[in-house]
PDB file of C-alpha atoms and ligand atoms in Angstrom:
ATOM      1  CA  UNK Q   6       9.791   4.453  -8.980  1.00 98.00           C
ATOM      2  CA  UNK Q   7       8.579   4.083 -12.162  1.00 97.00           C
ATOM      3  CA  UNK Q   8       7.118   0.127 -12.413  1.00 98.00           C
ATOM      4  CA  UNK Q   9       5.042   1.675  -9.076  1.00 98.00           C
ATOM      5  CA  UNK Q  10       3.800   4.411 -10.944  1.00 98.00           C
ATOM      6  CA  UNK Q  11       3.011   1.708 -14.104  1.00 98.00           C
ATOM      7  CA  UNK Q  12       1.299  -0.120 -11.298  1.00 98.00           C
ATOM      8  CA  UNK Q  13      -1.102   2.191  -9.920  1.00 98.00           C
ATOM      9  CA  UNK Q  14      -1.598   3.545 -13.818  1.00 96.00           C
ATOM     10  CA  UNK Q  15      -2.673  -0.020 -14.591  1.00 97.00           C
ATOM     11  CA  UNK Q  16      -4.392  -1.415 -11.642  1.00 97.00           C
ATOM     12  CA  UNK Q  17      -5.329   1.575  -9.316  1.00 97.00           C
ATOM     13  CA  UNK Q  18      -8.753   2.225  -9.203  1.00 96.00           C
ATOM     14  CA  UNK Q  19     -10.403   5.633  -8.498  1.00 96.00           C
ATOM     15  CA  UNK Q  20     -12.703   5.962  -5.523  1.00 93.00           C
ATOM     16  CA  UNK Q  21     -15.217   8.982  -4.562  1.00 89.00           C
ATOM     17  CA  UNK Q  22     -13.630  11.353  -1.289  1.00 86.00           C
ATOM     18  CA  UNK Q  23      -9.611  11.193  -3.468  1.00 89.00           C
ATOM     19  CA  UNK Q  24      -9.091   7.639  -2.172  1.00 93.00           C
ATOM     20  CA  UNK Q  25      -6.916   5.485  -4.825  1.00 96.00           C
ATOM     21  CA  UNK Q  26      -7.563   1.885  -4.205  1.00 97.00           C
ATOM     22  CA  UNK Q  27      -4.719  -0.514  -4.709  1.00 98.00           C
ATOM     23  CA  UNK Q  28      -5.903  -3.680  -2.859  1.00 97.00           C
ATOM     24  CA  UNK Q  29      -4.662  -5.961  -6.404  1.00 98.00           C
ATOM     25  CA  UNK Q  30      -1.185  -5.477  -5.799  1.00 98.00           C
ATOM     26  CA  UNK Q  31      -0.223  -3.217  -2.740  1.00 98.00           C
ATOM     27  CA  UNK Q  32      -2.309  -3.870   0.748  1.00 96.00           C
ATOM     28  CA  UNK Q  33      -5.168  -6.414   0.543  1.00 97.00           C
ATOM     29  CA  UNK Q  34      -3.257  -8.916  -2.150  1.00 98.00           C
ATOM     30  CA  UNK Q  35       0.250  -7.945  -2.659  1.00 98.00           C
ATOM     31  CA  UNK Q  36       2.384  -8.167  -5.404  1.00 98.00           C
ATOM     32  CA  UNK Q  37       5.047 -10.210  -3.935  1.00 98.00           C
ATOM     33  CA  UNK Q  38       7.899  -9.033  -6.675  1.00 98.00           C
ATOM     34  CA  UNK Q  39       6.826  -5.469  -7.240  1.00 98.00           C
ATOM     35  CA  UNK Q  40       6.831  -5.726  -3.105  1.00 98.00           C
ATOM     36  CA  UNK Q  41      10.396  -6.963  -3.156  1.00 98.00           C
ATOM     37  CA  UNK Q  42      11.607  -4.767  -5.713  1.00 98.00           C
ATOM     38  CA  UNK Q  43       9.870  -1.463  -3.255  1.00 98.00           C
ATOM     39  CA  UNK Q  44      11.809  -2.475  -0.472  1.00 98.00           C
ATOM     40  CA  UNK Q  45      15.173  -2.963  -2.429  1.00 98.00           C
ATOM     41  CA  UNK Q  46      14.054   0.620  -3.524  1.00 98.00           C
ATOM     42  CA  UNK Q  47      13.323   1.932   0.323  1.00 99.00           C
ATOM     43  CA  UNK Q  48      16.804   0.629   1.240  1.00 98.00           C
ATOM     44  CA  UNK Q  49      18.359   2.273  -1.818  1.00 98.00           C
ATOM     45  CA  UNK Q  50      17.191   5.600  -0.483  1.00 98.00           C
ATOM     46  CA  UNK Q  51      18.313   5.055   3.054  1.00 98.00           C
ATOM     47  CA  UNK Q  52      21.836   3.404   2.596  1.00 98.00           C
ATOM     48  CA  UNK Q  53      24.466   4.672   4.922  1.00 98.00           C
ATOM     49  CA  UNK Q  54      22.085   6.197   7.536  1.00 98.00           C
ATOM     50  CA  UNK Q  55      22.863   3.441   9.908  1.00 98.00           C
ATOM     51  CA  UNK Q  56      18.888   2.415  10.579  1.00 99.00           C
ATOM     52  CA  UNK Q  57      18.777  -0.243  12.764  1.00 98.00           C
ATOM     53  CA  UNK Q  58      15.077  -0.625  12.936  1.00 98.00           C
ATOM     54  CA  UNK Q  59      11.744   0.141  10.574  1.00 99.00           C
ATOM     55  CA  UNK Q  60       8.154   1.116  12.339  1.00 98.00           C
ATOM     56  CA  UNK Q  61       5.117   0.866  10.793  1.00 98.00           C
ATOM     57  CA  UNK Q  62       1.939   0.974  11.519  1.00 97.00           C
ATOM     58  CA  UNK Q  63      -0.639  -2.361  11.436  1.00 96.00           C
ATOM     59  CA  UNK Q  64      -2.194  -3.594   9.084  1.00 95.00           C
ATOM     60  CA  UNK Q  65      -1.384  -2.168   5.267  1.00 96.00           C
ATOM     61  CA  UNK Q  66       2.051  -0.829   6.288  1.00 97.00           C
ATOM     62  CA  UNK Q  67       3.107  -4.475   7.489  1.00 98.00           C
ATOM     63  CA  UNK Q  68       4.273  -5.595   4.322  1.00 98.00           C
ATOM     64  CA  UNK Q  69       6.274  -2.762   3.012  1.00 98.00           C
ATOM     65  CA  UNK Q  70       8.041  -2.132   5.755  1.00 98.00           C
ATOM     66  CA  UNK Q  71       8.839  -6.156   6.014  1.00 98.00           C
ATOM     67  CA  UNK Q  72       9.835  -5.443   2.639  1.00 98.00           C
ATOM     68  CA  UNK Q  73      12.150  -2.861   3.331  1.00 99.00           C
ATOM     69  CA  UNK Q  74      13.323  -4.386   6.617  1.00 98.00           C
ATOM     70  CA  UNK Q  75      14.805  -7.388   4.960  1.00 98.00           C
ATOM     71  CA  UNK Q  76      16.060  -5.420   2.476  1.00 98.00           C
ATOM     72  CA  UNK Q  77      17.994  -3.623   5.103  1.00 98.00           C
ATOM     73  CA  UNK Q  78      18.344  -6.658   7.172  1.00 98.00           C
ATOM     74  CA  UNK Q  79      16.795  -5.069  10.564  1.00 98.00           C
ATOM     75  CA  UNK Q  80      14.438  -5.676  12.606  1.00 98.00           C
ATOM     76  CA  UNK Q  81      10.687  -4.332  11.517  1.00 98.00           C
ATOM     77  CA  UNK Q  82       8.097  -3.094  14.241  1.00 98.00           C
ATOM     78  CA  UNK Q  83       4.676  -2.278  13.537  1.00 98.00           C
ATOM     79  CA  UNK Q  84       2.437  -0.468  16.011  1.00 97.00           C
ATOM     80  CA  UNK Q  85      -0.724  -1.844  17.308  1.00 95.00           C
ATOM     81  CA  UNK Q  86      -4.299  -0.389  16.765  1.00 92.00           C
ATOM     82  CA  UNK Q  87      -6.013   0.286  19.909  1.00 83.00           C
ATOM     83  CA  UNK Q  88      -9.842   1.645  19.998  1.00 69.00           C
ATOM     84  CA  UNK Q  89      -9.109   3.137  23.188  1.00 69.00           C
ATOM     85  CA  UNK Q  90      -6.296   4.338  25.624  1.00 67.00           C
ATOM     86  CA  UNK Q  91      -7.141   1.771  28.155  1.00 65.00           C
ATOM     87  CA  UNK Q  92      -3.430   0.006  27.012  1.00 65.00           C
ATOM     88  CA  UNK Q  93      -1.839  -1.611  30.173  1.00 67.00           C
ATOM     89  CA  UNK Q  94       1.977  -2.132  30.358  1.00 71.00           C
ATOM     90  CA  UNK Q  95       5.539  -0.439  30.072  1.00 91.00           C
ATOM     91  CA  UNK Q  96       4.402   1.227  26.160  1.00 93.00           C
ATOM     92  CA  UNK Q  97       4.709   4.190  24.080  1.00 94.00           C
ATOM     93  CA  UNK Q  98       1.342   5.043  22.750  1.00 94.00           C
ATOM     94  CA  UNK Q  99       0.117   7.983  20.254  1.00 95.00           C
ATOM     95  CA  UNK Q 100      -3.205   9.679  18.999  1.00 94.00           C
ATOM     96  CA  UNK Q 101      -3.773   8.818  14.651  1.00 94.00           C
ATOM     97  CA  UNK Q 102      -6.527  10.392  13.285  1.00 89.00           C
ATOM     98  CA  UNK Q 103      -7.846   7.949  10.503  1.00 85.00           C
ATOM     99  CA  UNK Q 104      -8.066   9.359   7.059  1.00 73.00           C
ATOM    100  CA  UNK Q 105      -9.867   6.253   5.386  1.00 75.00           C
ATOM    101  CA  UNK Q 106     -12.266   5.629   8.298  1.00 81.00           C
ATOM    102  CA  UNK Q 107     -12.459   9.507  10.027  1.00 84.00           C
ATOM    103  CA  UNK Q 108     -11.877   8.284  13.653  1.00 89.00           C
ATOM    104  CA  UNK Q 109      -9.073   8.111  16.062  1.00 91.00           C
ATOM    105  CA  UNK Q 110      -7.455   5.646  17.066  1.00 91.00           C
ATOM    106  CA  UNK Q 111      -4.433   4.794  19.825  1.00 94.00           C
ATOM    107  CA  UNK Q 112      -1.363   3.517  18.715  1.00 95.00           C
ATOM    108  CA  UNK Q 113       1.109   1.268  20.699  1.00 95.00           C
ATOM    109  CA  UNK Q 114       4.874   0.108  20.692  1.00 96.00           C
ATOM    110  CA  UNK Q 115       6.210  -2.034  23.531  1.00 94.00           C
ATOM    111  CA  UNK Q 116       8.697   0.409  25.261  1.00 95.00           C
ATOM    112  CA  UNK Q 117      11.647  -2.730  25.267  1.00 95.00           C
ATOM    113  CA  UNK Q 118      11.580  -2.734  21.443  1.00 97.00           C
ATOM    114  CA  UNK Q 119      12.684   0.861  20.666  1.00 97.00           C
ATOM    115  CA  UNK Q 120      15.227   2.924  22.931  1.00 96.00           C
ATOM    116  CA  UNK Q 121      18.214   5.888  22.496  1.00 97.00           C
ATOM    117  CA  UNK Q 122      20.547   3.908  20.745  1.00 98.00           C
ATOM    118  CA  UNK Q 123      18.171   2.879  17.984  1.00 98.00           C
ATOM    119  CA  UNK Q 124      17.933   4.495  14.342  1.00 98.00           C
ATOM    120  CA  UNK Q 125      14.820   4.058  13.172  1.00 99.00           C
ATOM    121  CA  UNK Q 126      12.742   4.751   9.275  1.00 99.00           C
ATOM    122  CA  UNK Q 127       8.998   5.212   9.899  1.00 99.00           C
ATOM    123  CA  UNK Q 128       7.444   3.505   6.352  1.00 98.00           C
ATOM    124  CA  UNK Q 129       3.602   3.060   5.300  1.00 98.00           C
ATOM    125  CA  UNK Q 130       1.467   2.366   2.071  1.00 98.00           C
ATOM    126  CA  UNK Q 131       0.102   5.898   1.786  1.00 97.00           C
ATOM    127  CA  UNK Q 132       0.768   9.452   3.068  1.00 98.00           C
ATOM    128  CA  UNK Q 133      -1.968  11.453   2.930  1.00 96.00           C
ATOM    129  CA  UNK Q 134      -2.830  13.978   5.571  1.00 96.00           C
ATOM    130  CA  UNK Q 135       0.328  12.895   7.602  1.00 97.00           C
ATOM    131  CA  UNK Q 136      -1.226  11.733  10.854  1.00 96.00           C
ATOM    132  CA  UNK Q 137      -0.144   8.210  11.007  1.00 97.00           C
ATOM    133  CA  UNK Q 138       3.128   9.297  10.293  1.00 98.00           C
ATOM    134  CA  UNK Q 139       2.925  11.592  13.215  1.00 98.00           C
ATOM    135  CA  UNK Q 140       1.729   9.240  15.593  1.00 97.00           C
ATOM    136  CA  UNK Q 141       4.252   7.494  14.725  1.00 98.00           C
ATOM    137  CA  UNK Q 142       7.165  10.407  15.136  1.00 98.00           C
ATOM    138  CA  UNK Q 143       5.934  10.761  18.281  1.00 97.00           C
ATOM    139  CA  UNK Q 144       6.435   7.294  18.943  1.00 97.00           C
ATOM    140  CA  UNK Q 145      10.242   7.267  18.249  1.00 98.00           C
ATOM    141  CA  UNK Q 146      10.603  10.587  20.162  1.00 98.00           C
ATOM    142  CA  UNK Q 147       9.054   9.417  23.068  1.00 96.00           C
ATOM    143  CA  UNK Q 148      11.531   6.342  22.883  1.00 96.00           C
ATOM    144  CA  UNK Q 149      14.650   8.841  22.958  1.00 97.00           C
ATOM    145  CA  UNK Q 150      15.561   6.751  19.390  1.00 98.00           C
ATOM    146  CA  UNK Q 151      17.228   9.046  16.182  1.00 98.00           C
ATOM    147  CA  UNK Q 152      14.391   9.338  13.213  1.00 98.00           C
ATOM    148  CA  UNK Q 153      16.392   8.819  10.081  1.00 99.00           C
ATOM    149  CA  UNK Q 154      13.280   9.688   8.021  1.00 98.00           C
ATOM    150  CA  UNK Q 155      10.133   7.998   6.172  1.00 99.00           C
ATOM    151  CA  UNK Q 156       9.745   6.584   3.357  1.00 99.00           C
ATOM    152  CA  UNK Q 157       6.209   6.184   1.736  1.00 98.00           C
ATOM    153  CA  UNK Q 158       4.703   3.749  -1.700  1.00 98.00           C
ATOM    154  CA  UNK Q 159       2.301   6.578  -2.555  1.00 98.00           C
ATOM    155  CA  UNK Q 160       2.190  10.213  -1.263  1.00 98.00           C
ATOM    156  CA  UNK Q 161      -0.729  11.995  -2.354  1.00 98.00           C
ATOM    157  CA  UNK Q 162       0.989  15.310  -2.994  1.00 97.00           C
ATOM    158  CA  UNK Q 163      -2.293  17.547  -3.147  1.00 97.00           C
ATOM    159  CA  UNK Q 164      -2.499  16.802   0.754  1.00 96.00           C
ATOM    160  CA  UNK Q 165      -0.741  18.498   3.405  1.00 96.00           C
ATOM    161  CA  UNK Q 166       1.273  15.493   4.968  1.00 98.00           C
ATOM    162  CA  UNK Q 167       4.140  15.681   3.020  1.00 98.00           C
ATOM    163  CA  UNK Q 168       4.623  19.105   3.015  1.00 98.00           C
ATOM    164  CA  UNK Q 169       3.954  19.109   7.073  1.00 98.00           C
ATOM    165  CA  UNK Q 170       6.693  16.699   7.868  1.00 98.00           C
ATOM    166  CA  UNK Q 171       9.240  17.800   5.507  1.00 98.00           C
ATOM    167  CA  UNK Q 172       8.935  21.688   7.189  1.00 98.00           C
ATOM    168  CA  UNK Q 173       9.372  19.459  10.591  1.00 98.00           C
ATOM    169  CA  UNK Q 174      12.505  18.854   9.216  1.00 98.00           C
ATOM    170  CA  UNK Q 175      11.891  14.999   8.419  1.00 98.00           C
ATOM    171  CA  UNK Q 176      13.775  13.437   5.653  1.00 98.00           C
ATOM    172  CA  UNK Q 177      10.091  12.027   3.594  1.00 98.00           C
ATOM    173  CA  UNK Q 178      10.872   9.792   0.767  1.00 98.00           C
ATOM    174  CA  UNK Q 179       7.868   8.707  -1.420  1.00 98.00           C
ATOM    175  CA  UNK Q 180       7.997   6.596  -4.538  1.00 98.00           C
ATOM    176  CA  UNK Q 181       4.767   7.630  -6.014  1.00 98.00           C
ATOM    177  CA  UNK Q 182       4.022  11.183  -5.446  1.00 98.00           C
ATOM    178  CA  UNK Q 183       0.537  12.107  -7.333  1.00 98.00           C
ATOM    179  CA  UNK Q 184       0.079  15.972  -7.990  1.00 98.00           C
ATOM    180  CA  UNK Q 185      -3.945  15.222  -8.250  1.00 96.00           C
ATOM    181  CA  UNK Q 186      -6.977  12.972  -8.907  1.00 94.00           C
ATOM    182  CA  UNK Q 187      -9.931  12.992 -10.091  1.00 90.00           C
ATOM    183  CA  UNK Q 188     -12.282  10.588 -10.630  1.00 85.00           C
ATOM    184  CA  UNK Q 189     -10.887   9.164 -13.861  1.00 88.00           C
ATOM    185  CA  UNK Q 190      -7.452  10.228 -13.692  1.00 93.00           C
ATOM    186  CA  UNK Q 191      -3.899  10.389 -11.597  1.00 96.00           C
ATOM    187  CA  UNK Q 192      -1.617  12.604 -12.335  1.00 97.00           C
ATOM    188  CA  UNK Q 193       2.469  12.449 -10.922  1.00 98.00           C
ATOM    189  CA  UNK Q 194       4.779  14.428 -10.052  1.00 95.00           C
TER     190      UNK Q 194
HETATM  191  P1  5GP E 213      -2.589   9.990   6.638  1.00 81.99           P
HETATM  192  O1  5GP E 213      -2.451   9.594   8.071  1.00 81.99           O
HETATM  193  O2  5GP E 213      -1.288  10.397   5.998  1.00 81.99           O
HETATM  194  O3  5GP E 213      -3.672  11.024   6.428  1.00 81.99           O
HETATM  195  O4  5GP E 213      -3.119   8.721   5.862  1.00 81.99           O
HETATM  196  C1  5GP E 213      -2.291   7.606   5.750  1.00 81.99           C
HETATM  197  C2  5GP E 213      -3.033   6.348   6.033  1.00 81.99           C
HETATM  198  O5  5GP E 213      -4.362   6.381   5.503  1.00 81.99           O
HETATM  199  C3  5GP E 213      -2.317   5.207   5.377  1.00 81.99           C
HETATM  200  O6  5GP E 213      -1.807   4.379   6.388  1.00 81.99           O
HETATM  201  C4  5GP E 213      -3.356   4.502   4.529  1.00 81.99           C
HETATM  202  O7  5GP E 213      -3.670   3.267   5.128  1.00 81.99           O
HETATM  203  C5  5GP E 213      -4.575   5.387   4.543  1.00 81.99           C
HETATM  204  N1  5GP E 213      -4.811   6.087   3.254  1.00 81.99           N
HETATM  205  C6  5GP E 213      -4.752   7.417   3.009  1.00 81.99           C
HETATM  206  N2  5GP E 213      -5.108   7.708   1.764  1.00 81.99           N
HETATM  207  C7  5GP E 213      -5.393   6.531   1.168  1.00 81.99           C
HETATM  208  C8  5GP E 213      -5.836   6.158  -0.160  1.00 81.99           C
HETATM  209  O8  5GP E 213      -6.045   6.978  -1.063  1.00 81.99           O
HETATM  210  N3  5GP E 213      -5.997   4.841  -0.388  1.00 81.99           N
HETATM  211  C9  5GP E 213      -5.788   3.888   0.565  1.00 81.99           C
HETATM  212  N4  5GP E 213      -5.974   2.624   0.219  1.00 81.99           N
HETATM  213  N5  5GP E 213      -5.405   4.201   1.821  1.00 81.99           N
HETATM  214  C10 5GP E 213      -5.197   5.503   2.118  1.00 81.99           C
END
């Protein structure tokens, strides 16, 4: 998606440890027209696989995946951060390793929101590594629900998430897909 990739070119800033920091416009203050114009783009991709529900994860996936949810007009879900697996109730819950903070943490859906006859498009800010969009894979399995696919703003394509989930067999759609970094430049796909 090329006014993304202007985006990040523009405003992205560089950070030591390959992190790309995009808090002006993507997931700290957001870009409320560029976000728009990312979930038009998200439901673009998807049309005509009958998703009937988008799951994130809290809190920098919220947006986009509102985005693309009204887009789509369905429902959005985003899982709740847990520190630990002490989670009481009728939930689905998964392990995410954190790449930006190097911890784990527990993620939870409330079991009534996602069930077999659900389609559902995982979307998030970033794939990096892959493990949030695991957690939340497992998620949807767990809840019996069809995956249609992700869709991501950003991959980072010189880490293995992409490439993971794709030999899964997941349909992973990203708009920005860098092929490196370094600390004074990006380079895409
Ligand atoms: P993964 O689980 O794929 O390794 O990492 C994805 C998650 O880590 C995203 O939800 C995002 O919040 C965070 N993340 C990974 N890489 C970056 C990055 O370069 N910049 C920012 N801002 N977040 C990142």
């Amino acid at each position: 998606m090329d006014l993304l990739i202007e985006k990040i070119k523009t405003d992205g800033k560089l950070l030591p440890g390959n992190i790309l920091k995009v808090g002006s416009f993507l997931n700290h203050m957001i870009d409320s027209d560029l976000m728009a114009k990312i979930g038009d783009e998200i439901a673009r991709l998807y049309e005509g696989t009958g998703v009937t529900k988008v799951l994130t994860i809290e809190a920098s996936g919220i947006a986009v995946a509102l985005a693309a949810g009204m887009s789509m007009h369905v429902p959005m879900i985003f899982a709740k951060k847990h520190a630990t697996s002490n989670i009481s109730g009728d939930i689905y819950t998964a392990i995410v390793h954190s790449y930006t903070h190097g911890t784990d943490y527990h993620v939870a859906v409330e079991a009534d929101l996602l069930n077999k006859d659900d389609t559902v498009l995982i979307v998030d800010d970033f794939l990096a590594n892959g493990q949030a969009i695991k957690g939340l894979v497992k998620i949807v399995e767990m809840s019996g629900a069809r995956l249609a696919g992700a869709a991501v703003c950003i991959e980072k394509g010189f880490q293995k998430g992409g490439d993971e989930l794709r030999s899964m067999g997941i349909r992973v759609e990203s708009l920005a897909r860098i092929k490196s970094m370094s600390d004074t430049e990006i380079i895409f796909y």
